[in-house]
Amino acid sequence: MDAAELEARLGIFLARELEVATVTVRGLRKLAGGASREIWAFELVDGRDGVRRLVLRADPGRSSMEQGGRGQEFCVLRAAHAAGVPVPAVHWISDDRNVLGAPFFIMDHVAGETLARRLLRDPEYAEARAVMAAQLGSILARIHAIDPDAHRLDLPTTRDDVSPAAAEVERYDQLYRQLAPEPHPVIELALRWVATRVPAATRRTLVHGDYRIGNVIFGPEGVRAILDWELAHRGDPMEDLGWMCVKAWRFGSRLPVGGVGDRETLFRAYEDGGGGNVDPTAVHWWEVFGNLKWAVICIGQAQTHLGGGVPSVELASLGRRTAEVEHELLQLIG
């Protein structure tokens, strides 16, 4: 579907939802959003509320109501917004492919920047760099305080008799065996390390699942919104803290928390924000596992290129980054 047809169909849908004769949809433009989804920004003029800047997220590959689809993300965003987490407000959702050709939902547009390299280098974000580690800690405390049952969130989870950490080790061990075309001794060592040190989760909460600096909209004052909730699940809250500290999200900075701060600041803000006690040993385990997970993902991306599935210099370059992650793993496990 081209932009003109999408714009026309979107106008019909919104007019019906707003119960008005017509609306104007203008400025429709596609944003970068990955292979699994489409993201469009546009302006809505309905004659009542002036001009509203909105974002359309569509999921061409599957039903939005499937676990991990747009329906789950919509519900999690709505719960997060109600809890005071800085996220875009969501408004409408549809699973009817006859409307726009794919399941979708519509949310507010949040102005700001998302490129981490600009955050870490541009002078205008100096203040943001100084405060964002603490902001990210306090925001994460609010996320983990959300009650999935109160909001009727149907989230992926592990069995009660299997810890979230143990389930993730098993999943990525199997994935590595399927993907690796040659031996990776460091990854083998890291898999043994995490398997013999699995932390016992003292509680299970809503976990964002991809809490990293690349999923943050920021301005000169710091965090404006947390994005990309499609991997949300029930799990060990220490997982989000560890993932934020994975080296790949630092973009060359020496500071472990997304390149903007230290772990102590993140942990203190999390505890002060009501997130409960941080277990540094468990967070360290999740940081090791996060790097291991990223290494396996890099191998998989390279195989997608090498196998001819998607010829791509970007995918090939990700494969080369496996060595960087292996070096970090050796540093972390000593």
Coordinates of C-alpha atoms in Angstrom, one line a residue:
M1 CA 0.0 0.0 0.0
D2 CA 1.5 3.4 -1.0
A3 CA 1.4 6.4 1.2
A4 CA -1.5 8.1 -0.6
E5 CA -3.8 5.1 -0.1
L6 CA -2.7 4.6 3.5
E7 CA -3.4 8.3 4.2
A8 CA -6.9 8.0 2.7
R9 CA -7.7 4.8 4.6
L10 CA -6.3 6.2 7.8
G11 CA -8.6 9.3 7.4
I12 CA -11.7 7.1 7.0
F13 CA -10.8 5.0 10.1
L14 CA -10.1 8.1 12.3
A15 CA -13.3 9.9 11.1
R16 CA -15.3 6.8 12.2
E17 CA -13.5 6.5 15.5
L18 CA -14.0 10.3 16.3
E19 CA -17.6 10.2 15.0
V20 CA -17.1 13.1 12.6
A21 CA -17.9 13.4 8.9
T22 CA -14.3 13.8 7.8
V23 CA -10.8 14.4 9.1
T24 CA -7.6 15.5 7.4
V25 CA -4.5 13.3 7.6
R26 CA -1.4 15.1 6.4
G27 CA 2.4 14.8 6.4
L28 CA 2.4 11.0 6.4
R29 CA 6.0 9.8 6.4
K30 CA 7.6 6.4 7.2
L31 CA 10.1 6.2 10.0
A32 CA 12.8 3.7 10.7
G33 CA 11.3 0.8 12.6
G34 CA 13.0 -2.5 11.8
A35 CA 11.9 -5.4 9.6
S36 CA 9.1 -6.7 11.9
R37 CA 7.0 -3.5 12.0
E38 CA 6.2 -0.3 10.2
I39 CA 6.1 3.1 11.8
W40 CA 4.5 6.2 10.3
A41 CA 4.3 9.8 11.6
F42 CA 1.4 12.0 10.6
E43 CA -0.7 15.0 11.6
L44 CA -4.5 14.8 12.3
V45 CA -6.8 17.7 11.8
D46 CA -10.4 17.0 12.9
G47 CA -11.8 20.5 13.4
R48 CA -12.2 20.1 17.1
D49 CA -8.7 19.6 18.8
G50 CA -6.6 21.5 16.3
V51 CA -3.6 19.7 14.9
R52 CA -2.5 16.5 16.6
R53 CA 0.8 14.8 15.9
L54 CA 0.4 11.0 16.0
V55 CA 2.3 7.9 15.2
L56 CA 1.0 4.7 13.5
R57 CA 2.6 1.4 14.4
A58 CA 1.6 -1.5 12.1
D59 CA 2.6 -5.2 12.3
P60 CA 2.3 -6.7 8.8
G61 CA 3.6 -10.1 9.8
R62 CA 1.0 -11.3 12.3
S63 CA -2.1 -10.5 14.3
S64 CA -1.7 -7.6 16.7
M65 CA -3.4 -9.7 19.3
E66 CA -0.8 -12.4 19.3
Q67 CA 1.7 -12.4 22.2
G68 CA 4.4 -10.0 21.4
G69 CA 2.3 -8.2 18.8
R70 CA 0.9 -4.7 18.6
G71 CA -2.1 -5.6 20.8
Q72 CA 0.1 -6.7 23.7
E73 CA 2.3 -3.6 23.3
F74 CA -0.8 -1.3 23.2
C75 CA -2.0 -2.7 26.5
V76 CA 1.4 -2.5 28.2
L77 CA 1.8 1.1 27.0
R78 CA -1.7 2.0 28.3
A79 CA -0.8 0.5 31.7
A80 CA 2.6 2.3 31.8
H81 CA 1.0 5.6 30.9
A82 CA -1.5 5.2 33.7
A83 CA 1.3 4.5 36.1
G84 CA 3.1 7.7 35.3
V85 CA 5.9 6.1 33.2
P86 CA 7.0 8.5 30.4
V87 CA 5.5 6.8 27.3
P88 CA 3.4 8.0 24.4
A89 CA -0.3 7.9 25.1
V90 CA -2.1 5.3 23.0
H91 CA -5.5 6.0 21.4
W92 CA -6.8 3.5 18.9
I93 CA -6.1 -0.1 17.9
S94 CA -7.4 -2.4 15.2
D95 CA -6.8 -6.1 14.3
D96 CA -8.8 -5.8 11.1
R97 CA -6.5 -6.1 8.1
N98 CA -9.2 -4.7 5.9
V99 CA -8.7 -1.3 7.4
L100 CA -5.0 -0.6 6.6
G101 CA -3.8 -4.0 5.4
A102 CA -2.2 -4.9 8.7
P103 CA -3.0 -4.8 12.5
F104 CA -2.0 -1.5 14.0
F105 CA -2.4 1.0 16.8
I106 CA -2.1 4.8 17.0
M107 CA -0.3 6.8 19.7
D108 CA 0.9 10.3 20.4
H109 CA 4.0 11.6 18.8
V110 CA 6.7 12.6 21.3
A111 CA 9.2 15.2 20.1
G112 CA 12.9 14.5 20.7
E113 CA 16.0 12.7 19.7
T114 CA 16.6 9.0 19.6
L115 CA 20.2 8.7 18.2
A116 CA 22.4 7.7 21.1
R117 CA 25.6 9.0 19.4
R118 CA 24.1 12.5 19.5
L119 CA 23.3 12.1 23.1
L120 CA 26.9 11.1 24.0
R121 CA 28.6 13.7 21.8
D122 CA 26.6 16.8 21.2
P123 CA 27.1 19.8 23.5
E124 CA 23.3 20.5 23.7
Y125 CA 22.8 17.2 25.6
A126 CA 25.5 17.8 28.3
E127 CA 22.8 18.3 31.0
A128 CA 20.9 15.2 29.8
R129 CA 24.1 13.1 30.1
A130 CA 24.5 14.3 33.7
V131 CA 21.0 13.2 34.8
M132 CA 19.9 10.3 32.6
A133 CA 21.4 7.4 34.6
A134 CA 19.3 8.5 37.6
Q135 CA 16.2 9.2 35.5
L136 CA 16.5 5.7 34.0
G137 CA 16.7 4.1 37.4
S138 CA 13.7 5.9 38.8
I139 CA 11.6 5.3 35.7
L140 CA 12.5 1.6 35.8
A141 CA 11.3 1.4 39.4
R142 CA 7.9 2.7 38.2
I143 CA 7.8 0.1 35.4
H144 CA 8.5 -2.7 37.8
A145 CA 5.7 -1.5 40.2
I146 CA 3.0 -2.0 37.5
D147 CA 0.7 -4.8 38.5
P148 CA 0.1 -6.9 35.3
D149 CA -2.9 -8.6 36.8
A150 CA -4.6 -5.3 37.7
H151 CA -4.2 -4.2 34.1
R152 CA -5.1 -7.7 32.7
L153 CA -1.9 -7.9 30.8
D154 CA -1.4 -11.3 29.1
L155 CA 2.4 -11.4 29.3
P156 CA 4.9 -14.2 28.4
T157 CA 6.3 -15.9 31.5
T158 CA 8.1 -19.0 32.6
R159 CA 6.6 -21.8 34.7
D160 CA 6.6 -21.2 38.5
D161 CA 9.1 -24.0 38.9
V162 CA 11.6 -22.5 36.4
S163 CA 13.4 -19.3 37.2
P164 CA 13.4 -16.6 34.4
A165 CA 17.2 -16.8 34.3
A166 CA 17.3 -20.5 33.9
A167 CA 14.7 -20.4 31.1
E168 CA 16.7 -17.8 29.2
V169 CA 20.0 -19.8 29.5
E170 CA 18.3 -22.8 28.1
R171 CA 16.7 -20.8 25.2
Y172 CA 19.9 -19.2 24.2
D173 CA 22.0 -22.3 24.6
Q174 CA 19.7 -24.1 22.1
L175 CA 19.7 -21.1 19.8
Y176 CA 23.5 -20.9 19.8
R177 CA 23.7 -24.6 18.9
Q178 CA 21.4 -24.1 16.0
L179 CA 23.2 -21.0 14.6
A180 CA 26.9 -21.3 15.2
P181 CA 28.7 -22.6 12.1
E182 CA 32.0 -22.9 13.9
P183 CA 33.2 -23.2 17.5
H184 CA 33.2 -20.1 19.7
P185 CA 35.1 -21.1 22.8
V186 CA 34.4 -17.9 24.7
I187 CA 30.6 -18.3 24.2
E188 CA 30.9 -21.9 25.3
L189 CA 32.7 -20.8 28.4
A190 CA 30.1 -18.0 29.1
L191 CA 27.2 -20.5 28.6
R192 CA 28.8 -22.7 31.3
W193 CA 29.4 -19.7 33.6
V194 CA 25.8 -18.5 33.5
A195 CA 24.4 -22.0 33.8
T196 CA 26.3 -22.6 37.0
R197 CA 25.4 -19.3 38.6
V198 CA 21.7 -18.8 37.9
P199 CA 20.3 -16.3 40.3
A200 CA 17.1 -17.1 42.2
A201 CA 14.5 -14.5 41.3
T202 CA 13.0 -13.2 44.6
R203 CA 10.1 -11.6 42.8
R204 CA 8.6 -11.4 39.3
T205 CA 7.4 -8.2 37.9
L206 CA 6.6 -6.6 34.6
V207 CA 9.9 -6.5 32.7
H208 CA 10.4 -4.1 29.7
G209 CA 12.6 -6.6 28.0
D210 CA 14.6 -4.2 25.9
Y211 CA 15.5 -1.4 28.3
R212 CA 18.4 0.3 26.7
I213 CA 19.5 3.8 25.6
G214 CA 18.5 3.1 22.0
N215 CA 14.8 2.9 23.1
V216 CA 14.7 6.3 24.7
I217 CA 13.4 9.6 23.3
F218 CA 15.4 12.3 25.0
G219 CA 15.8 16.1 24.9
P220 CA 18.4 18.5 26.5
E221 CA 16.7 17.9 29.9
G222 CA 17.0 14.1 29.6
V223 CA 14.4 11.3 29.2
R224 CA 11.1 12.1 27.5
A225 CA 9.7 8.7 26.7
I226 CA 10.5 5.0 26.8
L227 CA 9.8 3.1 23.6
D228 CA 9.5 -0.4 22.1
W229 CA 7.6 -2.5 24.6
E230 CA 7.0 -5.5 22.4
L231 CA 9.3 -7.7 24.4
A232 CA 7.6 -7.0 27.7
H233 CA 7.1 -10.1 29.9
R234 CA 6.9 -11.3 33.5
G235 CA 10.4 -11.9 34.9
D236 CA 13.2 -11.0 37.2
P237 CA 13.4 -7.2 37.5
M238 CA 17.2 -7.4 37.7
E239 CA 17.1 -8.4 34.0
D240 CA 16.3 -4.8 32.9
L241 CA 19.0 -3.3 35.0
G242 CA 21.6 -5.8 33.6
W243 CA 20.5 -5.2 30.0
M244 CA 20.9 -1.4 30.3
C245 CA 24.6 -2.0 31.2
V246 CA 25.4 -4.3 28.2
K247 CA 28.5 -2.8 26.5
A248 CA 26.9 -2.6 23.0
W249 CA 24.6 0.2 24.2
R250 CA 27.4 2.5 25.3
F251 CA 28.5 3.5 21.8
G252 CA 32.2 3.8 22.7
S253 CA 31.7 5.5 26.1
R254 CA 33.4 4.1 29.2
L255 CA 30.3 4.7 31.3
P256 CA 28.4 1.4 31.8
V257 CA 24.8 2.7 31.9
G258 CA 24.1 3.5 28.3
G259 CA 27.2 5.5 28.1
V260 CA 25.8 8.2 30.4
G261 CA 26.4 7.1 34.0
D262 CA 27.6 4.5 36.4
R263 CA 25.9 1.5 37.9
E264 CA 25.8 2.9 41.4
T265 CA 23.8 6.0 40.3
L266 CA 21.3 3.7 38.4
F267 CA 20.9 1.4 41.3
R268 CA 20.5 4.1 43.9
A269 CA 17.9 5.9 41.9
Y270 CA 16.0 2.6 41.3
E271 CA 15.9 1.9 45.1
D272 CA 15.0 5.5 46.0
G273 CA 12.2 5.4 43.4
G274 CA 10.6 2.4 45.2
G275 CA 12.0 -0.4 43.0
G276 CA 13.2 -2.4 46.0
N277 CA 16.6 -3.6 46.8
V278 CA 19.1 -4.1 44.0
D279 CA 21.1 -7.3 44.1
P280 CA 24.4 -6.4 42.4
T281 CA 25.4 -10.0 42.0
A282 CA 22.1 -10.8 40.1
V283 CA 22.5 -7.7 38.0
H284 CA 26.0 -8.7 37.1
W285 CA 24.7 -12.1 36.1
W286 CA 22.1 -10.5 33.9
E287 CA 24.8 -8.2 32.4
V288 CA 26.9 -11.2 31.5
F289 CA 23.9 -13.0 30.1
G290 CA 22.9 -9.8 28.2
N291 CA 26.3 -9.7 26.5
L292 CA 26.1 -13.5 25.8
K293 CA 22.6 -13.0 24.3
W294 CA 23.9 -10.2 22.1
A295 CA 26.8 -12.3 20.9
V296 CA 24.3 -15.1 19.8
I297 CA 22.2 -12.5 18.1
C298 CA 25.2 -11.2 16.2
I299 CA 26.0 -14.8 15.0
G300 CA 22.4 -15.2 13.9
Q301 CA 22.4 -11.9 12.0
A302 CA 25.6 -12.9 10.2
Q303 CA 24.2 -16.3 9.2
T304 CA 21.1 -14.5 7.8
H305 CA 23.6 -12.7 5.4
L306 CA 25.9 -15.6 4.8
G307 CA 23.1 -18.0 4.1
G308 CA 21.7 -15.8 1.4
G309 CA 18.5 -15.0 3.3
V310 CA 19.1 -11.3 3.4
P311 CA 22.3 -10.1 1.7
S312 CA 23.3 -7.1 3.8
V313 CA 26.6 -5.4 4.7
E314 CA 25.0 -4.3 8.0
L315 CA 24.2 -7.9 9.0
A316 CA 27.7 -9.0 8.0
S317 CA 29.2 -6.3 10.1
L318 CA 27.1 -7.4 13.1
G319 CA 28.7 -10.9 12.7
R320 CA 32.1 -9.3 13.0
R321 CA 31.1 -7.7 16.2
T322 CA 30.9 -11.1 17.9
A323 CA 34.6 -10.9 18.7
E324 CA 34.0 -7.6 20.6
V325 CA 31.3 -9.2 22.7
E326 CA 33.5 -12.2 23.4
H327 CA 36.2 -9.8 24.7
E328 CA 33.7 -8.2 27.0
L329 CA 32.5 -11.6 28.3
L330 CA 36.1 -12.5 29.2
Q331 CA 36.4 -9.2 31.1
L332 CA 33.1 -9.8 33.0
I333 CA 33.6 -13.4 34.0
G334 CA 37.3 -12.8 34.9

